[in-house]
Short mmCIF file of C-alpha atoms in Angstrom, two decimals:
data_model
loop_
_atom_site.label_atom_id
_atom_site.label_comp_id
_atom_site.label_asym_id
_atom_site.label_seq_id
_atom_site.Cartn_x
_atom_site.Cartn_y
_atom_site.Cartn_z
CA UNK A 187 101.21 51.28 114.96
CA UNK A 188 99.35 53.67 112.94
CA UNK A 189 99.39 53.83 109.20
CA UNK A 190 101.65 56.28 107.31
CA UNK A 191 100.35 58.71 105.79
CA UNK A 192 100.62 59.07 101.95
CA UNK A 193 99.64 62.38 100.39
CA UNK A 194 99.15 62.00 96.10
CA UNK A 195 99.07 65.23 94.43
CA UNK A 196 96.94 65.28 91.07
CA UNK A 197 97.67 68.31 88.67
CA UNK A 198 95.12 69.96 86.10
CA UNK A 199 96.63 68.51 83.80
CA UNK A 200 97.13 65.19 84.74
CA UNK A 201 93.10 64.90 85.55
CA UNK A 202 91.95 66.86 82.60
CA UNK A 203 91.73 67.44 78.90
CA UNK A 204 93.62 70.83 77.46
CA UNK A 205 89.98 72.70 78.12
CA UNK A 206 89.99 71.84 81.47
CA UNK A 207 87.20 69.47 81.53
CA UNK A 208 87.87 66.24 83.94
CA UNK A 209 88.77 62.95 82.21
CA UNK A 210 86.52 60.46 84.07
CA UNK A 211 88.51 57.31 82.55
CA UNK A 212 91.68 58.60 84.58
CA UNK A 213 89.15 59.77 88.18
CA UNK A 214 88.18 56.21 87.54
CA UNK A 215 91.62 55.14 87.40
CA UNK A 216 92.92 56.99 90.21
CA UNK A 217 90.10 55.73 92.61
CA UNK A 218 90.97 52.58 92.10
CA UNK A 219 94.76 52.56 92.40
CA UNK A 220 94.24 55.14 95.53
CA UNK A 221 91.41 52.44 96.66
CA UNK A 222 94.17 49.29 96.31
CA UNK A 223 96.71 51.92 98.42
CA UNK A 224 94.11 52.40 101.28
CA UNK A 225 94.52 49.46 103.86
CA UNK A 226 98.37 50.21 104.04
CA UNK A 227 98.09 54.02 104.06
CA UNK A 228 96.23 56.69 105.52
CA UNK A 229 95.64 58.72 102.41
CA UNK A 230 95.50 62.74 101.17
CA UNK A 231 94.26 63.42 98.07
CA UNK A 232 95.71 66.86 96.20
CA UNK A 233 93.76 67.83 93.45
CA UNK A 234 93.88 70.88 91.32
CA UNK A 235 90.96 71.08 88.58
CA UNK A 236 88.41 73.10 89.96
CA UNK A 237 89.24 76.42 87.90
CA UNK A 238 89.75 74.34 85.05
CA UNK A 239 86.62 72.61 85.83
CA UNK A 240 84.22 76.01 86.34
CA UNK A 241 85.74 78.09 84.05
CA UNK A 242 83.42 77.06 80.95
CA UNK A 243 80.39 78.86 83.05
CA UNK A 244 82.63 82.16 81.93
CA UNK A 245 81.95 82.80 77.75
CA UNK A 246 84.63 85.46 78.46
CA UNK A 247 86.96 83.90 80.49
CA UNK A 248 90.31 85.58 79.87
CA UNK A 249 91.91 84.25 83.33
CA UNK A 250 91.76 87.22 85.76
CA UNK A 251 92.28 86.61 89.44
CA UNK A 252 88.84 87.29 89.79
CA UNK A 253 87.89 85.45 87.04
CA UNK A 254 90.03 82.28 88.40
CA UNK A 255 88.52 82.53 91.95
CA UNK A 256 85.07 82.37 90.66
CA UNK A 257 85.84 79.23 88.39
CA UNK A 258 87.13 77.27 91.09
CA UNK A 259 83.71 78.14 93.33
CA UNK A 260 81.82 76.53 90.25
CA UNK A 261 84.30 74.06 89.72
CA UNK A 262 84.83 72.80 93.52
CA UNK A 263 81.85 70.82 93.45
CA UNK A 264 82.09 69.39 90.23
CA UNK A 265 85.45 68.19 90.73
CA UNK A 266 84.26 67.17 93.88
CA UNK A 267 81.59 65.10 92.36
CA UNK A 268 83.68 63.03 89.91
CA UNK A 269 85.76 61.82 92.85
CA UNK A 270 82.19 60.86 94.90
CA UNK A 271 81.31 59.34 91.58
CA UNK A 272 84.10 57.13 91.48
CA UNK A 273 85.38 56.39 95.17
CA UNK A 274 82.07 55.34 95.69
CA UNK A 275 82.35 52.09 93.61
CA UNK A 276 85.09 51.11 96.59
CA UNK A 277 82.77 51.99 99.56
CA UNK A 278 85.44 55.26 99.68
CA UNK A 279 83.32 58.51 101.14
CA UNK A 280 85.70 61.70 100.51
CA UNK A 281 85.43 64.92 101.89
CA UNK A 282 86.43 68.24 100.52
CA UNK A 283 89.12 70.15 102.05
CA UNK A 284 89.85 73.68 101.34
CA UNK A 285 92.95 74.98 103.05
CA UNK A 286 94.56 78.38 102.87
CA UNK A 287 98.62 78.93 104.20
CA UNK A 288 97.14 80.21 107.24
CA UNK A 289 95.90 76.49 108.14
CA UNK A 290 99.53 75.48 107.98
CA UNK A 291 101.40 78.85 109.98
CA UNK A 292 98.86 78.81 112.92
CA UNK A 293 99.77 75.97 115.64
CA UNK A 294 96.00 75.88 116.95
CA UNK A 295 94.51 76.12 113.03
CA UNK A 296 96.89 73.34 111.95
CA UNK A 297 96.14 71.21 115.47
CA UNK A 298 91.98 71.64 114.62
CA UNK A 299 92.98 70.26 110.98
CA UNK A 300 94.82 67.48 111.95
CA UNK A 301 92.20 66.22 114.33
CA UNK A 302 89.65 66.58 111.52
CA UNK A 303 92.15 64.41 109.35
CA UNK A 304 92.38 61.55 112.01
CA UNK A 305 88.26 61.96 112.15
CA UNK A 306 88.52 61.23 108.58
CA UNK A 307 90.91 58.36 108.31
CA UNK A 308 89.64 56.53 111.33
CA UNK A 309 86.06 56.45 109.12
CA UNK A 310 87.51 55.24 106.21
CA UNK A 311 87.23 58.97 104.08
CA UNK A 312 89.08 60.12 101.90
CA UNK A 313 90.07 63.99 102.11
CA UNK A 314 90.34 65.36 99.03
CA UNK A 315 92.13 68.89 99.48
CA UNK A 316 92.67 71.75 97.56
CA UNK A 317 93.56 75.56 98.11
CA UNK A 318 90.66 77.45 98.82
CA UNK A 319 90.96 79.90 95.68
CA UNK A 320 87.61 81.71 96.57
CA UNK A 321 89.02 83.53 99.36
CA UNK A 322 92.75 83.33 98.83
CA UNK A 323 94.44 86.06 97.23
CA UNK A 324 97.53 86.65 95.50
CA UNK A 325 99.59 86.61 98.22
CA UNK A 326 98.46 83.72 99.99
CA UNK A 327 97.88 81.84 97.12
CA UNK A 328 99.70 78.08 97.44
CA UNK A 329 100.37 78.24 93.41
CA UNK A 330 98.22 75.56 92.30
CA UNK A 331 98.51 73.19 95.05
CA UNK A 332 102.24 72.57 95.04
CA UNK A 333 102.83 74.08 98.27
CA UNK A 334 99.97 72.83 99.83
CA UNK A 335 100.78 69.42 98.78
CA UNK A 336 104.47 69.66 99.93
CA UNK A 337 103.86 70.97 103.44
CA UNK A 338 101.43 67.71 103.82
CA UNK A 339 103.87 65.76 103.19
CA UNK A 340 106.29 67.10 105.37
CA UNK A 341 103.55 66.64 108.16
CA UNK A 342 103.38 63.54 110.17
CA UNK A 343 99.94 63.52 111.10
CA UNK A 344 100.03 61.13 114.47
#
């Protein structure tokens, strides 16, 4: 019997200070309550952050849609790099996800995801997801993660 699968969603907030900038003593926390969770579970990880996390690059950063999308391209990998820091410490790889709602309404998109997901968990890495804010636009957008994280869970990945 396969593991269920357990999909944690982590707001800006939660992970950060009020200027966006990630809070390593709570990353470090996280990994390692996420780490004690991994032999029963197969595990998602939903992270918002990566505007927060890119948008000091911008001295005039006022929050445009344009202005958002290019924070989160700087701030995807640093985000991403906190969590490598700290998984790492439990032998945890994770991989960076970027989904958009078309991942979700196309049967063959969403099949070719949840293979990749089963490549992941069968390794022992942890897929850290988030909405793809580059190329997203207002209409698709998944409004910071909540949708995204809601139709995982909804999703029995067997």
């Amino acid at each position: 019997m396969q593991k269920p699968v357990l999909v944690i969603k982590l707001g800006t907030a939660v992970i950060s200070n009020g200027k966006g900038i990630i809070v390593q003593s709570i990353i470090k926390k996280v990994a390692a309550e996420i780490a004690a969770l991994s032999d029963a579970y197969r595990i998602v990880l939903v992270s918002s952050g990566a505007v927060g996390s890119g948008r000091s690059f911008f001295p005039n950063y006022k929050g445009t849609l344009a202005e958002r999308k290019a924070a989160a391209a700087v701030g995807n990998p640093i985000l991403i790099r906190h969590y490598q820091k700290h998984f790492s410490a439990y032998g945890i790889p994770v991989a960076q996800a970027l989904c958009e709602r078309h991942h979700f309404s196309s049967r063959s998109r969403f099949l070719q995801l949840k293979e990749t997901f089963a490549e992941f968990w069968k390794n022992g890495i942890l897929p850290v997801m988030n909405e793809n804010d580059l190329v997203s636009n207002v209409e698709l957008q998944f409004s910071d993660n909540d949708e995204l994280w809601l139709v995982l869970a909804l999703i029995r990945c067997e």
